[in-house]
Coordinates of C-alpha atoms in Angstrom, one line a residue:
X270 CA 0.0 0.0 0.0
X271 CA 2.6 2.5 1.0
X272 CA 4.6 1.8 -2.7
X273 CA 1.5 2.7 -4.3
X274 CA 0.8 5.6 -2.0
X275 CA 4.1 6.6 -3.3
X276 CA 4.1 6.1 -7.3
X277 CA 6.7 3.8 -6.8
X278 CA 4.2 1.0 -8.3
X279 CA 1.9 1.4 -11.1
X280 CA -1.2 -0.4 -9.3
X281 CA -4.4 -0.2 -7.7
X282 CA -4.1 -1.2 -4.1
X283 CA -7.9 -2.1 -3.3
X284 CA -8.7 -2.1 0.6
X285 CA -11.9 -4.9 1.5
X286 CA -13.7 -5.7 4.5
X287 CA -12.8 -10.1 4.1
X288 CA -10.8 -12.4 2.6
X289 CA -14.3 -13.1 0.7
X290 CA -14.3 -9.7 -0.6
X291 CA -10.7 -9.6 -1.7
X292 CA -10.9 -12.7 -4.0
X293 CA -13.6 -11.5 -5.6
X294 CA -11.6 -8.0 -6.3
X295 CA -9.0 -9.8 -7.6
X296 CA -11.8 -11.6 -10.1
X297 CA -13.0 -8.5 -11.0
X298 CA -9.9 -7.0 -11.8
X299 CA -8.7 -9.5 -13.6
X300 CA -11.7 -9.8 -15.5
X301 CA -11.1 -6.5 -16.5
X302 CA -7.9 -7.3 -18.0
X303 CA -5.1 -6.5 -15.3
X304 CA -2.6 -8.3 -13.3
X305 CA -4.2 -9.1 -10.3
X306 CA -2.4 -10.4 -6.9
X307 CA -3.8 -11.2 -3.4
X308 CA -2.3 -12.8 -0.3
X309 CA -3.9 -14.8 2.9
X310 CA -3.5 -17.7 5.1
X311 CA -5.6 -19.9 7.3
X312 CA -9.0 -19.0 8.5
X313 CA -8.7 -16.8 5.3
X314 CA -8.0 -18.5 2.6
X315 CA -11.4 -20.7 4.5
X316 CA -13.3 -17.6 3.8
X317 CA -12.3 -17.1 0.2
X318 CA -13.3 -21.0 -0.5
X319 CA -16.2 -19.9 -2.5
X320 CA -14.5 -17.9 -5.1
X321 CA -12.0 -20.1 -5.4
X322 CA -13.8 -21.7 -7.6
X323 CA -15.2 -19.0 -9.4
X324 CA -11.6 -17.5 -9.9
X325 CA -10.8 -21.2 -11.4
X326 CA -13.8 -22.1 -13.8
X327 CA -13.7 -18.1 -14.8
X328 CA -10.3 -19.0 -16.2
X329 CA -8.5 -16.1 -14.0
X330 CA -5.1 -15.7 -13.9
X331 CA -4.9 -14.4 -10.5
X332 CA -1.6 -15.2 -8.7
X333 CA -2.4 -15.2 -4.4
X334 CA 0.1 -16.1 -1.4
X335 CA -0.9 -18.7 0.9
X336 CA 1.2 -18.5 4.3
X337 CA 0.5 -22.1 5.3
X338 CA -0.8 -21.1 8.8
X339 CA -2.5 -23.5 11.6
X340 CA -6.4 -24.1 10.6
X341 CA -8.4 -23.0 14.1
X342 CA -9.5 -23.6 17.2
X343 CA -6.8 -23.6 18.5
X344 CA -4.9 -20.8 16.4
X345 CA -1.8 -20.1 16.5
X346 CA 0.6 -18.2 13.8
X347 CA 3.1 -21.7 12.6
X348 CA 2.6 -23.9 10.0
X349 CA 0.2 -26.4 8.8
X350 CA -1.2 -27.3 5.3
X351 CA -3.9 -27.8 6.1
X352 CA -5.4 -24.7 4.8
X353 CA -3.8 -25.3 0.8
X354 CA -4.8 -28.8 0.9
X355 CA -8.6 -28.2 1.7
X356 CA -8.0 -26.4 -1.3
X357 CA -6.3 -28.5 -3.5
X358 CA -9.5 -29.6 -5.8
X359 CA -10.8 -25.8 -6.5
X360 CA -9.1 -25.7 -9.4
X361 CA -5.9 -23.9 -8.5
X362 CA -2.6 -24.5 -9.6
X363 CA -0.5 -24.8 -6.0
X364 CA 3.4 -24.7 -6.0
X365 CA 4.9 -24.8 -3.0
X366 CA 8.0 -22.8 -1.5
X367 CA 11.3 -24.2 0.1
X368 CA 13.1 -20.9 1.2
X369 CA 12.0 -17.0 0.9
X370 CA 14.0 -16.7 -2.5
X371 CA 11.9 -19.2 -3.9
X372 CA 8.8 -17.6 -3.0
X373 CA 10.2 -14.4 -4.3
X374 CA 11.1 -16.7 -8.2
X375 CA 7.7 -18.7 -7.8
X376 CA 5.9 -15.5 -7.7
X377 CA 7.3 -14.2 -10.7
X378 CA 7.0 -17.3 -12.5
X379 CA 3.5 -18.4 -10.8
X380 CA 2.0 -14.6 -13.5
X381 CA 3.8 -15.8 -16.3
X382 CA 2.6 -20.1 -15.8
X383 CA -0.6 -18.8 -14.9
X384 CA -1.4 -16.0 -17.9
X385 CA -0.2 -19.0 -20.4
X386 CA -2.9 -20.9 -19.6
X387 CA -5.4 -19.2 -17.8
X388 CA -5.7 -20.5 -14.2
X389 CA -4.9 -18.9 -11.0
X390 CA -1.7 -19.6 -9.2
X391 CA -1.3 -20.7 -5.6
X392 CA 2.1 -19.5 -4.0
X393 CA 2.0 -21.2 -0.5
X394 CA 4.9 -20.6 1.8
X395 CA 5.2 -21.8 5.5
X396 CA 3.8 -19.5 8.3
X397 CA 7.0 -18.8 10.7
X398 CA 9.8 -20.4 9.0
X399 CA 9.3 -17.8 6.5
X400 CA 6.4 -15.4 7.1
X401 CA 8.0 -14.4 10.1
X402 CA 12.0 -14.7 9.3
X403 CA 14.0 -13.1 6.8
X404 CA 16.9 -14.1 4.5
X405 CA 18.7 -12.4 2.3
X406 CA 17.5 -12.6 -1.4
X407 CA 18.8 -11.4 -5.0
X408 CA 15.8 -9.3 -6.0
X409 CA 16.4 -9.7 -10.2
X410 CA 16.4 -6.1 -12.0
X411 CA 13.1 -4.3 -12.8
X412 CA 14.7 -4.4 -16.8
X413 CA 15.2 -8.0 -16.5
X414 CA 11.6 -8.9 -14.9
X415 CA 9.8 -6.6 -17.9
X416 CA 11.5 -8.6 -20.7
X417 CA 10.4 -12.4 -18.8
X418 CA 7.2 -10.9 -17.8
X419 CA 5.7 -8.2 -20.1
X420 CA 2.8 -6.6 -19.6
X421 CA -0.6 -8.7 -19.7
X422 CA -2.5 -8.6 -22.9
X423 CA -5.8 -10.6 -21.9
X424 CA -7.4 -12.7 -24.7
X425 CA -10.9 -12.1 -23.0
X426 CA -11.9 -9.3 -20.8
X427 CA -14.2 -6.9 -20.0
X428 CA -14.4 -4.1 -22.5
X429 CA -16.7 -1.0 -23.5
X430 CA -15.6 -1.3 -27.1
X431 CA -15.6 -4.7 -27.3
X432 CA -19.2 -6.1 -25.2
X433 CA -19.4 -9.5 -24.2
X434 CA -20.4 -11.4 -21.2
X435 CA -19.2 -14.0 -18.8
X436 CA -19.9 -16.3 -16.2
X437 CA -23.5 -16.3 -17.8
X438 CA -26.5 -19.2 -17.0
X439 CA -24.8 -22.7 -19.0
X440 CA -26.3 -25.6 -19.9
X441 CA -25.2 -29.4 -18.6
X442 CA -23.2 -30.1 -21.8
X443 CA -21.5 -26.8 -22.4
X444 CA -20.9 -26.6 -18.5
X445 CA -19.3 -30.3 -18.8
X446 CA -17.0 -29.1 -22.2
X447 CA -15.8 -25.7 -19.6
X448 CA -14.6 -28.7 -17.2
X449 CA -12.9 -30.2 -20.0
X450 CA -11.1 -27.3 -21.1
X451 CA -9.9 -26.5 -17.7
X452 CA -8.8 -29.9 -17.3
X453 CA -6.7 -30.1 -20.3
X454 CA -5.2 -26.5 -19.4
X455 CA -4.2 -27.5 -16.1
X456 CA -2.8 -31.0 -17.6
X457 CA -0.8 -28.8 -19.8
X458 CA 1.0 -26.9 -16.5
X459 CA 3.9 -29.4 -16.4
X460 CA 5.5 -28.6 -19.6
X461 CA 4.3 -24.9 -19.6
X462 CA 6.0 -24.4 -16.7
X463 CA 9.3 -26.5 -17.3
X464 CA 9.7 -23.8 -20.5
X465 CA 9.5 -20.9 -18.1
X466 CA 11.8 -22.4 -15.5
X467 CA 14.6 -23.2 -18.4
X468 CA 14.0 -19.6 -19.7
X469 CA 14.2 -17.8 -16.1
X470 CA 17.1 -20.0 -15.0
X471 CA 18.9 -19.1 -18.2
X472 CA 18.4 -15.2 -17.1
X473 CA 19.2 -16.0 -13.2
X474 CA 20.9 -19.1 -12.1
X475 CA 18.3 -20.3 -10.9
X476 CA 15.8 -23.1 -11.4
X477 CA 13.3 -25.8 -9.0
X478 CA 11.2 -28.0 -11.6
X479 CA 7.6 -29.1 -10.6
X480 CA 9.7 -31.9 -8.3
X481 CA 13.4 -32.2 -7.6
X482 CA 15.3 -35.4 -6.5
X483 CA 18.3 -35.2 -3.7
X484 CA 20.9 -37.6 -4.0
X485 CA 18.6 -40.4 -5.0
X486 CA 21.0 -42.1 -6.6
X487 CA 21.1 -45.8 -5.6
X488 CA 18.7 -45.1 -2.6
X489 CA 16.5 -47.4 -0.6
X490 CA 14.5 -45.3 0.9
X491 CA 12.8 -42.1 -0.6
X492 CA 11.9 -39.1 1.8
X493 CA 8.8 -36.9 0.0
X494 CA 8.4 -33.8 1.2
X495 CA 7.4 -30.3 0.9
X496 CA 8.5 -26.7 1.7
X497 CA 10.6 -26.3 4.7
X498 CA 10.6 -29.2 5.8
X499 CA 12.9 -30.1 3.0
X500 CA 16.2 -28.5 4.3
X501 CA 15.8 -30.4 7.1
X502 CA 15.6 -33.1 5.3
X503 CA 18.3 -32.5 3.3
X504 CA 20.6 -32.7 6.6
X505 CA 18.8 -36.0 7.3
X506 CA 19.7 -37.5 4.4
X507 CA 23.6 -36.2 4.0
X508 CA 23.9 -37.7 7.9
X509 CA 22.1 -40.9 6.6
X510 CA 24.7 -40.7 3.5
X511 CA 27.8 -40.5 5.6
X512 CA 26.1 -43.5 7.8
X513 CA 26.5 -45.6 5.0
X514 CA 22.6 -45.6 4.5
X515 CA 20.6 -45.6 1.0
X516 CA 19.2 -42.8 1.7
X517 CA 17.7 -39.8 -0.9
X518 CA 15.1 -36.7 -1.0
X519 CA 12.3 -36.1 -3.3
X520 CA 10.5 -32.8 -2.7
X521 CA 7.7 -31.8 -4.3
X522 CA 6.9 -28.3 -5.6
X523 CA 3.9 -28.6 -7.9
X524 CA 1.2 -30.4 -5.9
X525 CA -1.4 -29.3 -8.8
X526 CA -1.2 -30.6 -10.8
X527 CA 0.3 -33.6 -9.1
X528 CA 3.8 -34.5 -11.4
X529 CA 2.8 -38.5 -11.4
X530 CA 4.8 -39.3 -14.2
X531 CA 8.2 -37.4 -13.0
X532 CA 8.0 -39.0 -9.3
X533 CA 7.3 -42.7 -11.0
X534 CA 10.4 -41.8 -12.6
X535 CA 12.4 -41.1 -9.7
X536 CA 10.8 -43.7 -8.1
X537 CA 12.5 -46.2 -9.9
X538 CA 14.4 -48.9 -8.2
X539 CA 13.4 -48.0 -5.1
X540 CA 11.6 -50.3 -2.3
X541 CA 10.8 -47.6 0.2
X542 CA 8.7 -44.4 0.5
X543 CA 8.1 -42.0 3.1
X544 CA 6.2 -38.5 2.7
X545 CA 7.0 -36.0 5.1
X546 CA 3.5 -33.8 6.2
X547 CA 2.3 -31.1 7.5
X548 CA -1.0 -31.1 8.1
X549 CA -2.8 -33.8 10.0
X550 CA -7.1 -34.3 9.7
X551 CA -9.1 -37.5 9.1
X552 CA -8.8 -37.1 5.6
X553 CA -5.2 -37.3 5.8
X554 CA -4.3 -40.1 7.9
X555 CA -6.2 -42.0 5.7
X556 CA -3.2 -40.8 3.1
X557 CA -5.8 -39.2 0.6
X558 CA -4.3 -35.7 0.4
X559 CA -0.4 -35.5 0.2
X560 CA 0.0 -39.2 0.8
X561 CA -2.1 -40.4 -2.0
X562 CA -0.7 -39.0 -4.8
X563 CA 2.3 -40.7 -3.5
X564 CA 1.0 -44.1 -3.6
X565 CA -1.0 -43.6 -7.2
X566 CA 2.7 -42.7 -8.6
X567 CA 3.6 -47.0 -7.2
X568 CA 1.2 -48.7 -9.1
X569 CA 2.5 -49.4 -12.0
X570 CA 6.2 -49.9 -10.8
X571 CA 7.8 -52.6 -12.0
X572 CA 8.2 -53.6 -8.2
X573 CA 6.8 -53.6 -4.8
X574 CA 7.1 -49.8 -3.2
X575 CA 6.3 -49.8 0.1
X576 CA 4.4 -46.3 1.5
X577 CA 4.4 -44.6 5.0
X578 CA 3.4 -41.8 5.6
X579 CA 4.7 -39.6 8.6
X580 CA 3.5 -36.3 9.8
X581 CA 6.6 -34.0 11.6
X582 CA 5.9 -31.1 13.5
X583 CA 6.0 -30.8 17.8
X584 CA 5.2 -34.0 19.3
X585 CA 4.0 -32.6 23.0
X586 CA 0.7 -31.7 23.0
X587 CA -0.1 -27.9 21.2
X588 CA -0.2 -25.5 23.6
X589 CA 0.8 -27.6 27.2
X590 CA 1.8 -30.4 28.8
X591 CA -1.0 -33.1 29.4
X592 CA -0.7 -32.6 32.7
X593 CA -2.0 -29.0 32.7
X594 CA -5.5 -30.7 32.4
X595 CA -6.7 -30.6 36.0
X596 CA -9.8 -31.3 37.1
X597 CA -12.5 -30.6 39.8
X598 CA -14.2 -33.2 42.1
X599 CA -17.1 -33.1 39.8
X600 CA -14.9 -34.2 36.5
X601 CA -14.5 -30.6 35.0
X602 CA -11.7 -29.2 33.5
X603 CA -10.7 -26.5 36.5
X604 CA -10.1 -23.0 35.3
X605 CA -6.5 -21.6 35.4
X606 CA -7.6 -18.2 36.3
X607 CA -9.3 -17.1 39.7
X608 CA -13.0 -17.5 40.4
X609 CA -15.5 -14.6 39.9
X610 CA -17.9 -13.4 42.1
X611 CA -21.4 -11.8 42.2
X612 CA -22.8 -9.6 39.9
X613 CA -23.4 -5.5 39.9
X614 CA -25.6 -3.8 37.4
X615 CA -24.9 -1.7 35.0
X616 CA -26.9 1.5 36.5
X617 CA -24.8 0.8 40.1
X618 CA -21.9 1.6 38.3
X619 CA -22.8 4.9 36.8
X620 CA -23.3 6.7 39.8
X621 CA -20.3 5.4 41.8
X622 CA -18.2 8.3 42.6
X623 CA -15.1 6.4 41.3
X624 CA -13.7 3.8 39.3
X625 CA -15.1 0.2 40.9
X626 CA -11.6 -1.3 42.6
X627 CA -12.5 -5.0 41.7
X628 CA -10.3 -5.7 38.9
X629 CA -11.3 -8.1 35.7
X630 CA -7.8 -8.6 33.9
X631 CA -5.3 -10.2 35.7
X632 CA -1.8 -8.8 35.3
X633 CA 0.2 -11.9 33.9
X634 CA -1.1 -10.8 30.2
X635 CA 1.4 -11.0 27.2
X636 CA 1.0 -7.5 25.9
X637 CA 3.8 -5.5 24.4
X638 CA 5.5 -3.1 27.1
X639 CA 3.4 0.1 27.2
X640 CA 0.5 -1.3 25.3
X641 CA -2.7 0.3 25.8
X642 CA -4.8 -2.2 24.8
X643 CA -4.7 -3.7 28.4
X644 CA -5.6 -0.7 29.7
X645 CA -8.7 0.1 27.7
X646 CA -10.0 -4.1 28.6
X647 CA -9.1 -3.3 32.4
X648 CA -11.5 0.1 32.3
X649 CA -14.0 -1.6 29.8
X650 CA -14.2 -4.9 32.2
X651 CA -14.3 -2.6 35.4
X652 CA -17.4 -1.2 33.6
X653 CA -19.5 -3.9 32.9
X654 CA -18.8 -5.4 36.0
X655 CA -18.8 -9.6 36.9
X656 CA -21.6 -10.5 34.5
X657 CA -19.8 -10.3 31.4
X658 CA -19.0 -12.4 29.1
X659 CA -16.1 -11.2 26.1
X660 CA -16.6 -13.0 22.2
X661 CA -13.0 -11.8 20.4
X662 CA -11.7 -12.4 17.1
X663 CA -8.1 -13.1 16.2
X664 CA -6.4 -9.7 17.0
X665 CA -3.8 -8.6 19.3
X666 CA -6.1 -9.3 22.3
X667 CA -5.9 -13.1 20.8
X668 CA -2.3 -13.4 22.0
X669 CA -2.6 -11.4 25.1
X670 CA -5.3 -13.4 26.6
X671 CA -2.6 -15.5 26.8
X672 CA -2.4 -19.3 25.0
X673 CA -4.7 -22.1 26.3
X674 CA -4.8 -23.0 28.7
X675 CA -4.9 -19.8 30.6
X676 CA -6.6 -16.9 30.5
X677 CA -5.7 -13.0 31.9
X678 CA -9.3 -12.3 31.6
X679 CA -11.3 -13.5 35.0
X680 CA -14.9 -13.4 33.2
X681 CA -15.6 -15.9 30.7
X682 CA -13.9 -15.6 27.0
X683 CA -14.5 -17.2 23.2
X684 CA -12.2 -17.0 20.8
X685 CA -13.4 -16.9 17.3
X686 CA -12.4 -15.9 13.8
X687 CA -12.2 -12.6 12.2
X688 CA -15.6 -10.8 11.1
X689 CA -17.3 -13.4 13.6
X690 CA -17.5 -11.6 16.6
X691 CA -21.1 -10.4 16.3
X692 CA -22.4 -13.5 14.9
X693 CA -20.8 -15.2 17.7
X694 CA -22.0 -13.5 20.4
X695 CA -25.4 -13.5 19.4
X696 CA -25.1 -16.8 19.4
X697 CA -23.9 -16.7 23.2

C-alpha cells in the first residue's frame, strides 16, 4: 500500500472488508484485463473458499500467497497445510516454497505459468519459517523482470468497445465441455512451466522443476516432502549418506497438478517411500491428500514400493503439557484463572463516585511493554462489572489473553475468527 501511495508501483491497491471480498476483487480485476495479486493464510483463505472456484472455472489468472498457517480452534501463527490442501481440488494450480528466494522466483514465474494458460496460481509458503524470518535474497532487476514478464495482454476481458459477457447461465453439456477445457489446461501446467523455469534460470541461475530429486541415486529409501521441511531433510539425508545408509530426498513443488509421471520416474528402483506432512485431519491419515498422490505414482512400478506416511511437526501436546489438564471433584476441567464473584448492574456503576476497585484482567497478560490495549480491557471490564462475558476475534487481544490453557481475563472468554465476533456473540 505504502509503494502505491508513493508512485513507486503502477497499481491499484484495493482495501476490503474479508478475505471473501478480496478474492472476488481480484476476479473482477482480472476480468477487466489487469494483473491481479492477493495474499492470505488460514482462517482466510477458509473464507475465500467460495471464489476459489469461481476465480478457477472463470479462467482467471490471479496469482495469491498462501502462508500455510495453523487451521483453528486452536490458532496459532506456525505452519500447517492444512489450509492449501482443503484447497487443492478448487481448481488452483499450487506450488509450494522451500526458502523466501523461492517464493520471491515462484511468484514471478507463478504470473507468467498462470497467464499462459489461464488459471490462477497458488504461492504457498510456510507461516514462521518464512512469514515471520527473513533471509537475504537477490531481487532480479526491474529491466530484467519486464523482458520475462511483459505486460498482460488478456485474450478475454471486459471491455466498453468490445461487449461480451461471462460467467453467464450454462447448460449441462457446455458446462461439462468448460470442465474439459480447464482440465486439459491444467494437464498442460507441467511442460508450460518446465519452458518458463529453463527460460528464467537461463536469465538468473536459478531453477526448482515441478519436483526435484536429492541424491537419490542408488537409494532405498525415498523421503517426499514439501516446503521447509525439506532443508531439514536434506541434513537427514547427507547424515544418513555418511552412515553408509541408502538414503535420498524427493521434494515436491507442484502439488497441482500432481507431477505423477516425473515421481514414478524417480521412483524407480526403489523399495521404500516416506512423505513428510504437515497437516494432519481424518482425511489425511487416511493418506488421501499429500499421501495419496504418493502411492497412485507406485502402481504401475515394476516392483513392490512400500508407502508410510509420517507427519513432523511438535510431538508434546499444542499448547501444554497433558498434565495442565486438572480437574475438579465433579470431572471438570478447572479453570486456570481465579474465580468470579457476584454480579453488579450496570446503572450501580454509573453513579459510583469512582472507578469500581475490583479488577477483571489479571496482570500476567502477554501485551507489548506500554501497550494500551490492556488498559482500555481493564476500564471496559471494570465497567461492565462480573456479568460479562467477552466473544473476540483473532487480534492482538488473541495473543494477550494468553495461549490455552490460561486466561488474563477473569470473566468468561470465546475466541473466534475474524468478522465473527457479532455472529458469535449473538449466538452466546
Amino acid at each position: 500500500s505504502e509503494m502505491c501511495a508513493d508512485g513507486s508501483l503502477d497499481a491499484r491497491y484495493i482495501s476490503v472488508e474479508s478475505e471473501h471480498s478480496a478474492m472476488a476483487a481480484c476476479i473482477g480485476a482480472s476480468a477487466a484485463g489487469v494483473r491481479t495479486f492477493t495474499a492470505t493464510s488460514s482462517q482466510g483463505l477458509a473464507l475465500m473458499h467460495e471464489l476459489l472456484h469461481w476465480a478457477a472455472l472463470g479462467r482467471h489468472p490471479v496469482v495469491m500467497a498462501d502462508v500455510n498457517r495453523a487451521m483453528g480452534p486452536g490458532w496459532n501463527i506456525w505452519t500447517d497445510q492444512n489450509d492449501s490442501l482443503s484447497q487443492r481440488d478448487t481448481g488452483w494450480i499450487q506450488l509450494y516454497c522451500e526458502t523466501n528466494q523461492e517464493v520471491l522466483d515462484t511468484t514471478i514465474l507463478g504470473f507468467k505459468l498462470a497467464e499462459a494458460i489461464d488459471l490462477p496460481v497458488m504461492v504457498v509458503l510456510d507461516a514462521f519459517f518464512l512469514s515471520h524470518t527473513a533471509e537475504p535474497v537477490d531481487i532480479p532487476d526491474q529491466e530484467l523482470v519486464d523482458g520475462f514478464l511483459p505486460r498482460r495482454e488478456a485474450r478475454y476481458k471486459l471491455d466498453v468497445k468490445d461487449p461480451h459477457a461471462f460467467g453467464a447461465l450454462v447448460r449441462p453439456d457446455a458446462y461439462m465441455e468448460m470442465r474439459l477445457q480447464q482440465q486439459e489446461a491444467m494437464e498442460r501446467a507441467h511442460d508450460v512451466f518446465a519452458e518458463i523455469e529453463t527460460e528464467w534460470e537461463a536469465l538468473t541461475g536459478r531453477g526448482y522443476g515441478d519436483i526435484e530429486g536429492y541424491r537419490t541415486e542408488g537409494a532405498d529409501l525415498l523421503l517426499v516432502t514439501s516446503s521447509t521441511i525439506t532443508s531439514t531433510a536434506r541434513e537427514v539425508v547427507d547424515a544418513r549418506r555418511d552412515a553408509g545408509e541408502a538414503v535420498g530426498l524427493v521434494k515436491v513443488k507442484m502439488f497441482r497438478p500432481f507431477p505423477t509421471e516425473h515421481l514414478r520416474a524417480l521412483l524407480s528402483g526403489v523399495s521404500r517411500v516416506r512423505p513428510q506432512h504437515l497437516a494432519r485431519s481424518r482425511r489425511h491419515i487416511r493418506g488421501r491428500a499429500s499421501l495419496g498422490p504418493v502411492r497412485r505414482a507406485t502402481r504401475r512400478s515394476a516392483h513392490p514400493v512400500r508407502v508410510r506416511g509420517r507427519t513432523r511437526g511438535p510431538r508434546r501436546h499444542a499448547c501444554g503439557d497433558r498434565g495442565d489438564h486438572r480437574r475438579d471433584a465433579g470431572g471438570r476441567a478447572a479453570r486456570a484463572r481465579g474465580p468470579v464473584g457476584g454480579s453488579r448492574a450496570m446503572s450501580q456503576l454509573m453513579i459510583k463516585d469512582s472507578i469500581p476497585q475490583e479488577e477483571h484482567l489479571a496482570p500476567g497478560h502477554l501485551a507489548c511493554p506500554g501497550c494500551a490495549a490492556p488498559l482500555a480491557m481493564k476500564m471496559a471490564l471494570k465497567a461492565l462489572g462480573d456479568d460479562t462475558m467477552v466473544v473476540l476475534p483473532a487480534c492482538c487481544w488473541s495473543i494477550i489473553a494468553g495461549p490455552w490453557p490460561q486466561s488474563s481475563l477473569k470473566v468468561p472468554l470465546y475466541h473466534t475468527a475474524f468478522e465473527t465476533g457479532a455472529a458469535e456473540g449473538s449466538g452466546v
